[in-house]
């Protein structure tokens, strides 16, 4: 099914009525996803895991969590690009390694959310087939999302939030 996400509101491609909304918190990465009627569907957050000394900033010690109103939770584990994984190749001297994927389970199926660039994301199943696309619309703003019709509007918003979390992993912090 085709969706449009504009200013945190998810619309169906043919329908102008909102399907779900994403609201950010005042400070921090937490988000609340609500239905069109305002009922809470999910909350999202980045969980920091216990890391050995000197490794606290590594993406392997983060998890993205999408918690449903009923308490069930979907977690995604971000990871570095396999070609430049510091666990295999060591840390680069002149740049940070690029985090470009997050592994998650939806039900019993395993998926990988891959950041092709900061404007294009794909969700692949375990066989490598593309299940969903998230594409930025460029200068006009907003996002086109193509996802299976079996995926709820709230979950589509959750995947979008995970893609934004993944992009943040590669931001260079300045003070």
Coordinates of N, CA and C in Angstrom, one line a residue:
X1 N 0.8 -1.2 0.0 CA 0.0 0.0 0.0 C 0.9 1.2 0.0
X2 N 0.5 2.3 -0.7 CA 1.2 3.5 -0.8 C 0.7 4.5 0.3
X3 N 1.7 5.2 1.0 CA 1.4 6.2 2.0 C 2.2 7.4 1.7
X4 N 1.7 8.5 2.3 CA 2.5 9.8 2.3 C 2.6 10.2 3.8
X5 N 3.8 10.6 4.2 CA 4.0 11.1 5.5 C 4.4 12.6 5.4
X6 N 3.5 13.5 5.9 CA 3.8 14.9 5.8 C 3.6 15.5 7.2
X7 N 4.7 16.1 7.7 CA 4.7 16.8 9.0 C 4.2 15.8 10.1
X8 N 4.7 14.6 10.0 CA 4.4 13.6 11.1 C 3.0 13.0 11.0
X9 N 2.3 13.3 9.9 CA 0.9 12.7 9.7 C 1.0 11.7 8.5
X10 N 0.5 10.5 8.8 CA 0.5 9.5 7.7 C -0.8 9.5 7.0
X11 N -0.8 9.6 5.7 CA -2.0 9.6 4.9 C -1.9 8.4 3.9
X12 N -3.1 7.9 3.5 CA -3.1 6.9 2.5 C -3.0 7.6 1.2
X13 N -2.4 6.9 0.1 CA -2.2 7.6 -1.1 C -3.4 8.1 -1.8
X14 N -4.5 7.4 -1.7 CA -5.8 7.9 -2.3 C -6.7 8.6 -1.4
X15 N -6.5 8.5 -0.1 CA -7.4 9.0 0.9 C -6.7 10.2 1.5
X16 N -7.5 11.3 1.7 CA -6.9 12.5 2.4 C -7.0 12.5 3.9
X17 N -7.7 11.5 4.4 CA -7.9 11.4 5.9 C -6.6 10.9 6.5
X18 N -6.2 11.5 7.7 CA -5.0 11.0 8.3 C -5.3 9.6 8.9
X19 N -4.2 8.7 8.8 CA -4.3 7.3 9.3 C -3.6 7.2 10.7
X20 N -2.5 8.0 10.9 CA -1.8 7.9 12.1 C -1.0 9.2 12.2
X21 N -0.5 9.5 13.4 CA 0.3 10.7 13.7 C 1.5 10.3 14.5
X22 N 2.6 11.0 14.3 CA 3.8 10.9 15.1 C 4.1 12.2 15.8
X23 N 4.2 12.1 17.1 CA 4.5 13.3 17.9 C 5.8 13.0 18.7
X24 N 6.7 14.0 18.6 CA 8.0 13.9 19.3 C 7.9 14.5 20.7
X25 N 8.8 14.1 21.6 CA 8.9 14.6 22.9 C 9.6 16.0 22.9
X26 N 9.5 16.7 24.0 CA 10.1 18.0 24.1 C 11.6 17.9 24.0
X27 N 12.2 16.9 24.7 CA 13.6 16.7 24.6 C 13.8 15.2 24.6
X28 N 14.7 14.8 23.7 CA 15.0 13.4 23.6 C 14.4 12.8 22.4
X29 N 14.8 11.5 22.1 CA 14.3 10.9 20.8 C 13.0 10.2 20.9
X30 N 12.4 10.2 22.1 CA 11.1 9.4 22.2 C 10.0 10.0 21.3
X31 N 9.2 9.1 20.8 CA 8.1 9.5 19.9 C 6.8 8.8 20.4
X32 N 5.7 9.4 20.1 CA 4.4 8.8 20.4 C 3.7 8.7 19.1
X33 N 3.2 7.5 18.7 CA 2.4 7.2 17.5 C 1.0 7.0 17.9
X34 N 0.1 7.8 17.4 CA -1.3 7.7 17.7 C -2.1 7.4 16.4
X35 N -3.3 6.9 16.6 CA -4.2 6.6 15.5 C -4.8 7.9 15.1
X36 N -5.6 7.9 14.0 CA -6.3 9.0 13.5 C -7.2 9.7 14.6
X37 N -7.7 8.8 15.5 CA -8.6 9.3 16.5 C -7.9 9.9 17.7
X38 N -6.5 9.8 17.7 CA -5.7 10.3 18.8 C -5.4 9.2 19.9
X39 N -5.9 8.0 19.7 CA -5.7 6.9 20.6 C -4.2 6.5 20.5
X40 N -3.5 6.3 21.6 CA -2.1 5.9 21.5 C -2.0 4.5 20.9
X41 N -1.0 4.3 19.9 CA -0.8 3.0 19.3 C 0.6 2.5 19.8
X42 N 1.6 3.3 19.7 CA 3.0 2.9 20.0 C 3.7 4.1 20.7
X43 N 4.8 3.8 21.4 CA 5.8 4.7 21.8 C 7.1 4.2 21.4
X44 N 8.0 5.1 21.0 CA 9.3 4.6 20.6 C 10.4 5.3 21.4
X45 N 11.5 4.6 21.5 CA 12.7 5.1 22.3 C 13.9 4.4 21.8
X46 N 15.0 5.0 22.2 CA 16.3 4.4 22.0 C 16.8 3.9 23.3
X47 N 17.0 2.6 23.4 CA 17.5 2.0 24.7 C 19.0 1.9 24.6
X48 N 19.7 2.4 25.7 CA 21.1 2.3 25.8 C 21.4 1.0 26.6
X49 N 22.3 0.2 26.0 CA 22.6 -1.1 26.7 C 23.9 -0.9 27.5
X50 N 24.2 -1.8 28.4 CA 25.5 -1.7 29.1 C 26.6 -2.0 28.1
X51 N 27.6 -1.1 28.1 CA 28.7 -1.3 27.2 C 30.0 -1.4 28.0
X52 N 30.9 -2.1 27.5 CA 32.2 -2.1 28.2 C 32.9 -0.7 28.1
X53 N 33.8 -0.4 29.0 CA 34.5 0.9 29.1 C 35.0 1.2 27.7
X54 N 34.8 2.4 27.3 CA 35.3 2.9 26.0 C 34.5 2.6 24.8
X55 N 33.3 1.9 25.0 CA 32.5 1.5 23.8 C 31.1 2.0 23.9
X56 N 30.8 3.0 24.8 CA 29.5 3.4 25.0 C 28.8 4.1 23.8
X57 N 29.6 4.7 22.9 CA 29.0 5.3 21.8 C 28.7 4.4 20.6
X58 N 29.1 3.2 20.7 CA 29.0 2.3 19.5 C 27.5 1.9 19.3
X59 N 27.1 1.8 18.1 CA 25.7 1.4 17.8 C 25.3 0.0 18.2
X60 N 26.3 -0.8 18.4 CA 25.9 -2.2 18.8 C 25.4 -2.2 20.2
X61 N 25.6 -1.1 21.0 CA 25.1 -1.0 22.3 C 23.8 -0.2 22.4
X62 N 23.1 -0.1 21.4 CA 21.8 0.6 21.3 C 20.7 -0.4 20.8
X63 N 19.5 -0.1 21.2 CA 18.3 -0.8 20.6 C 17.3 0.2 20.4
X64 N 16.5 0.1 19.3 CA 15.4 0.9 19.1 C 14.2 0.1 19.6
X65 N 13.3 0.7 20.3 CA 12.1 -0.1 20.9 C 10.9 0.6 20.4
X66 N 9.9 -0.1 20.0 CA 8.6 0.3 19.6 C 7.6 -0.5 20.5
X67 N 7.1 0.2 21.5 CA 6.2 -0.5 22.4 C 4.7 -0.2 22.1
X68 N 3.9 -1.2 21.9 CA 2.5 -1.1 21.6 C 1.7 -0.7 22.9
X69 N 0.5 -0.2 22.7 CA -0.3 0.2 23.8 C -0.6 -1.0 24.7
X70 N -0.6 -2.2 24.1 CA -0.9 -3.4 24.9 C 0.4 -4.0 25.6
X71 N 1.5 -3.3 25.5 CA 2.8 -3.7 26.2 C 3.7 -4.5 25.4
X72 N 3.3 -5.0 24.2 CA 4.2 -5.8 23.4 C 5.2 -4.9 22.8
X73 N 6.4 -5.4 22.5 CA 7.5 -4.6 22.0 C 8.2 -5.1 20.8
X74 N 8.5 -4.3 19.9 CA 9.4 -4.6 18.7 C 10.7 -3.9 18.9
X75 N 11.8 -4.6 18.8 CA 13.1 -4.0 19.0 C 13.9 -4.2 17.7
X76 N 14.7 -3.2 17.4 CA 15.6 -3.2 16.3 C 17.0 -3.0 16.8
X77 N 17.9 -3.7 16.3 CA 19.3 -3.6 16.7 C 20.1 -3.0 15.5
X78 N 20.6 -1.7 15.7 CA 21.4 -1.1 14.6 C 22.7 -1.8 14.5
X79 N 23.3 -1.7 13.3 CA 24.6 -2.3 13.0 C 25.3 -1.5 12.0
X80 N 26.6 -1.6 12.0 CA 27.5 -1.0 11.0 C 27.4 -1.7 9.6
X81 N 27.7 -0.9 8.6 CA 27.8 -1.5 7.3 C 28.8 -2.6 7.3
X82 N 28.4 -3.8 6.8 CA 29.3 -5.0 6.9 C 30.7 -4.8 6.3
X83 N 30.8 -3.9 5.2 CA 32.0 -3.7 4.6 C 33.0 -2.9 5.4
X84 N 32.5 -2.2 6.4 CA 33.3 -1.3 7.2 C 33.1 -1.5 8.7
X85 N 32.7 -2.7 9.1 CA 32.4 -3.0 10.5 C 33.7 -3.0 11.3
X86 N 33.8 -2.1 12.3 CA 35.0 -2.0 13.1 C 35.3 -3.3 13.9
X87 N 34.3 -4.1 14.1 CA 34.6 -5.4 14.8 C 35.5 -6.3 13.9
X88 N 35.4 -6.2 12.6 CA 36.2 -7.0 11.7 C 37.5 -6.2 11.2
X89 N 37.3 -4.9 10.9 CA 38.4 -4.2 10.3 C 39.1 -3.2 11.2
X90 N 38.6 -3.0 12.4 CA 39.2 -2.0 13.3 C 38.6 -0.6 13.0
X91 N 38.8 0.3 13.9 CA 38.2 1.6 13.8 C 39.0 2.4 12.8
X92 N 38.3 3.1 11.8 CA 38.9 4.0 10.9 C 39.6 5.1 11.6
X93 N 40.7 5.6 11.0 CA 41.4 6.7 11.7 C 40.8 8.1 11.4
X94 N 40.2 8.3 10.2 CA 39.8 9.6 9.9 C 38.3 9.9 9.8
X95 N 37.5 8.9 10.2 CA 36.1 9.1 10.2 C 35.4 8.0 11.1
X96 N 34.2 8.2 11.4 CA 33.4 7.2 12.1 C 32.9 6.1 11.2
X97 N 32.8 4.9 11.6 CA 32.2 3.9 10.8 C 30.7 4.2 10.6
X98 N 30.2 3.8 9.4 CA 28.8 4.1 9.1 C 27.8 3.0 9.5
X99 N 26.8 3.5 10.3 CA 25.7 2.6 10.7 C 24.7 2.7 9.6
X100 N 24.3 1.6 9.0 CA 23.4 1.7 7.8 C 22.3 0.7 7.8
X101 N 22.2 -0.1 8.9 CA 21.1 -1.1 9.0 C 20.7 -1.4 10.4
X102 N 19.5 -1.9 10.5 CA 18.9 -2.3 11.8 C 18.2 -3.6 11.6
X103 N 18.4 -4.6 12.4 CA 17.8 -5.9 12.3 C 16.6 -5.9 13.3
X104 N 15.4 -6.4 12.8 CA 14.3 -6.4 13.7 C 13.4 -7.7 13.3
X105 N 12.6 -8.0 14.3 CA 11.7 -9.2 14.1 C 10.3 -8.6 14.2
X106 N 9.4 -9.0 13.2 CA 8.0 -8.6 13.2 C 7.3 -10.0 13.3
X107 N 6.8 -10.3 14.4 CA 6.2 -11.6 14.6 C 7.4 -12.6 14.6
X108 N 7.3 -13.7 13.8 CA 8.3 -14.7 13.7 C 9.3 -14.4 12.6
X109 N 9.0 -13.4 11.8 CA 9.8 -13.1 10.6 C 10.9 -12.0 10.9
X110 N 12.1 -12.3 10.4 CA 13.3 -11.4 10.6 C 13.4 -10.4 9.4
X111 N 13.7 -9.2 9.7 CA 13.8 -8.2 8.6 C 15.0 -7.3 8.9
X112 N 15.5 -6.6 7.8 CA 16.6 -5.7 8.0 C 16.2 -4.4 7.3
X113 N 16.2 -3.3 8.1 CA 16.0 -2.0 7.6 C 17.3 -1.4 7.2
X114 N 17.4 -1.1 5.9 CA 18.7 -0.6 5.3 C 18.6 0.8 4.9
X115 N 19.6 1.6 5.3 CA 19.6 3.0 4.9 C 20.5 3.0 3.6
X116 N 19.9 3.2 2.5 CA 20.7 3.4 1.2 C 21.4 4.7 1.2
X117 N 20.7 5.7 1.6 CA 21.3 7.1 1.8 C 20.3 7.8 2.8
X118 N 20.5 9.0 3.1 CA 19.7 9.7 4.1 C 18.3 10.0 3.5
X119 N 18.0 9.6 2.3 CA 16.7 9.9 1.7 C 16.0 8.6 1.2
X120 N 16.6 7.5 1.3 CA 16.1 6.2 0.8 C 16.4 5.1 1.8
X121 N 15.3 4.4 2.2 CA 15.4 3.3 3.1 C 14.6 2.1 2.5
X122 N 15.1 0.9 2.7 CA 14.3 -0.3 2.3 C 14.3 -1.3 3.5
X123 N 13.2 -2.0 3.6 CA 13.0 -3.1 4.5 C 13.1 -4.4 3.8
X124 N 14.0 -5.2 4.1 CA 14.2 -6.5 3.4 C 13.9 -7.6 4.4
X125 N 13.3 -8.7 3.8 CA 13.0 -9.9 4.6 C 14.3 -10.7 4.7
X126 N 14.3 -11.9 5.3 CA 15.5 -12.7 5.5 C 16.0 -13.2 4.2
X127 N 15.2 -13.4 3.2 CA 15.6 -13.8 1.9 C 16.3 -12.7 1.0
X128 N 16.2 -11.5 1.5 CA 16.7 -10.3 0.8 C 15.8 -9.6 -0.1
X129 N 14.5 -10.1 -0.1 CA 13.5 -9.4 -0.9 C 13.0 -8.1 -0.3
X130 N 12.8 -7.1 -1.1 CA 12.4 -5.8 -0.5 C 10.9 -5.9 -0.2
X131 N 10.6 -5.5 1.0 CA 9.2 -5.6 1.5 C 8.6 -4.2 1.6
X132 N 9.4 -3.2 1.9 CA 8.9 -1.8 2.0 C 10.0 -0.8 1.6
X133 N 9.5 0.4 1.1 CA 10.4 1.5 0.7 C 10.0 2.7 1.5
X134 N 11.0 3.5 1.9 CA 10.7 4.8 2.5 C 11.6 5.8 1.7
X135 N 11.0 6.7 1.0 CA 11.7 7.6 0.1 C 11.3 9.1 0.4
X136 N 12.3 9.9 0.6 CA 12.1 11.3 0.8 C 11.7 12.0 -0.5
X137 N 10.8 13.0 -0.4 CA 10.3 13.6 -1.6 C 11.1 14.8 -2.0
X138 N 12.2 15.1 -1.4 CA 13.1 16.1 -1.8 C 12.7 17.5 -1.4
X139 N 12.8 18.5 -2.2 CA 12.6 19.9 -1.9 C 11.1 20.1 -1.4
X140 N 10.2 19.4 -1.9 CA 8.8 19.6 -1.5 C 8.5 19.1 -0.1
X141 N 9.4 18.2 0.4 CA 9.2 17.7 1.8 C 8.3 16.5 1.8
X142 N 8.3 15.8 2.9 CA 7.5 14.7 3.1 C 8.2 13.4 2.7
X143 N 7.5 12.3 2.8 CA 8.0 11.0 2.5 C 7.0 10.2 1.8
X144 N 7.4 9.4 0.8 CA 6.6 8.3 0.2 C 6.9 7.0 0.9
X145 N 5.9 6.3 1.3 CA 6.2 5.0 1.9 C 5.4 3.9 1.2
X146 N 6.0 2.9 0.8 CA 5.3 1.8 0.1 C 5.5 0.6 1.1
X147 N 4.5 0.1 1.6 CA 4.5 -1.0 2.6 C 3.4 -2.0 2.3
X148 N 3.6 -3.2 2.8 CA 2.5 -4.2 2.6 C 1.2 -3.8 3.2
X149 N 0.1 -4.1 2.6 CA -1.2 -3.7 3.1 C -1.5 -4.4 4.5
X150 N -0.8 -5.5 4.8 CA -1.0 -6.2 6.1 C -0.4 -5.4 7.2
X151 N 0.5 -4.5 6.9 CA 1.2 -3.7 8.0 C 0.3 -2.6 8.4
X152 N 0.1 -2.4 9.7 CA -0.8 -1.4 10.2 C -0.2 0.0 10.0
X153 N -1.0 1.0 10.0 CA -0.5 2.4 9.8 C 0.4 2.8 11.0
X154 N 0.1 2.3 12.2 CA 1.0 2.6 13.3 C 2.4 2.0 13.2
X155 N 2.4 0.8 12.6 CA 3.7 0.1 12.4 C 4.5 0.7 11.3
X156 N 3.8 1.2 10.3 CA 4.4 2.0 9.2 C 5.1 3.2 9.8
X157 N 4.4 3.9 10.6 CA 5.0 5.1 11.3 C 6.2 4.6 12.2
X158 N 6.1 3.5 12.8 CA 7.2 3.0 13.6 C 8.5 2.7 12.8
X159 N 8.3 2.1 11.6 CA 9.4 1.9 10.7 C 10.1 3.2 10.3
X160 N 9.2 4.2 10.0 CA 9.8 5.5 9.7 C 10.6 6.1 10.8
X161 N 10.1 6.0 12.1 CA 10.8 6.5 13.2 C 12.1 5.7 13.4
X162 N 12.2 4.4 13.2 CA 13.4 3.6 13.2 C 14.4 4.2 12.1
X163 N 13.9 4.5 11.0 CA 14.8 5.0 9.9 C 15.4 6.4 10.3
X164 N 14.7 7.2 11.0 CA 15.2 8.5 11.5 C 16.2 8.2 12.6
X165 N 16.0 7.2 13.5 CA 16.9 6.9 14.5 C 18.2 6.4 13.9
X166 N 18.1 5.6 12.8 CA 19.3 5.1 12.1 C 20.1 6.2 11.5
X167 N 19.4 7.2 11.0 CA 20.2 8.3 10.4 C 20.9 9.1 11.5
X168 N 20.3 9.2 12.6 CA 21.0 9.9 13.7 C 22.3 9.3 14.2
X169 N 22.4 8.0 14.0 CA 23.6 7.3 14.4 C 24.9 7.8 13.7
X170 N 24.7 8.4 12.5 CA 25.8 8.8 11.7 C 26.0 10.4 11.8
X171 N 25.3 11.0 12.6 CA 25.4 12.5 12.7 C 26.7 12.7 13.5
X172 N 27.4 13.8 13.1 CA 28.6 14.2 13.8 C 28.2 15.3 14.8
X173 N 28.4 15.0 16.1 CA 28.0 15.9 17.1 C 29.1 17.1 17.2
X174 N 28.5 18.3 17.3 CA 29.4 19.4 17.5 C 28.9 20.2 18.8
X175 N 29.8 20.8 19.4 CA 29.4 21.5 20.7 C 29.7 23.0 20.5

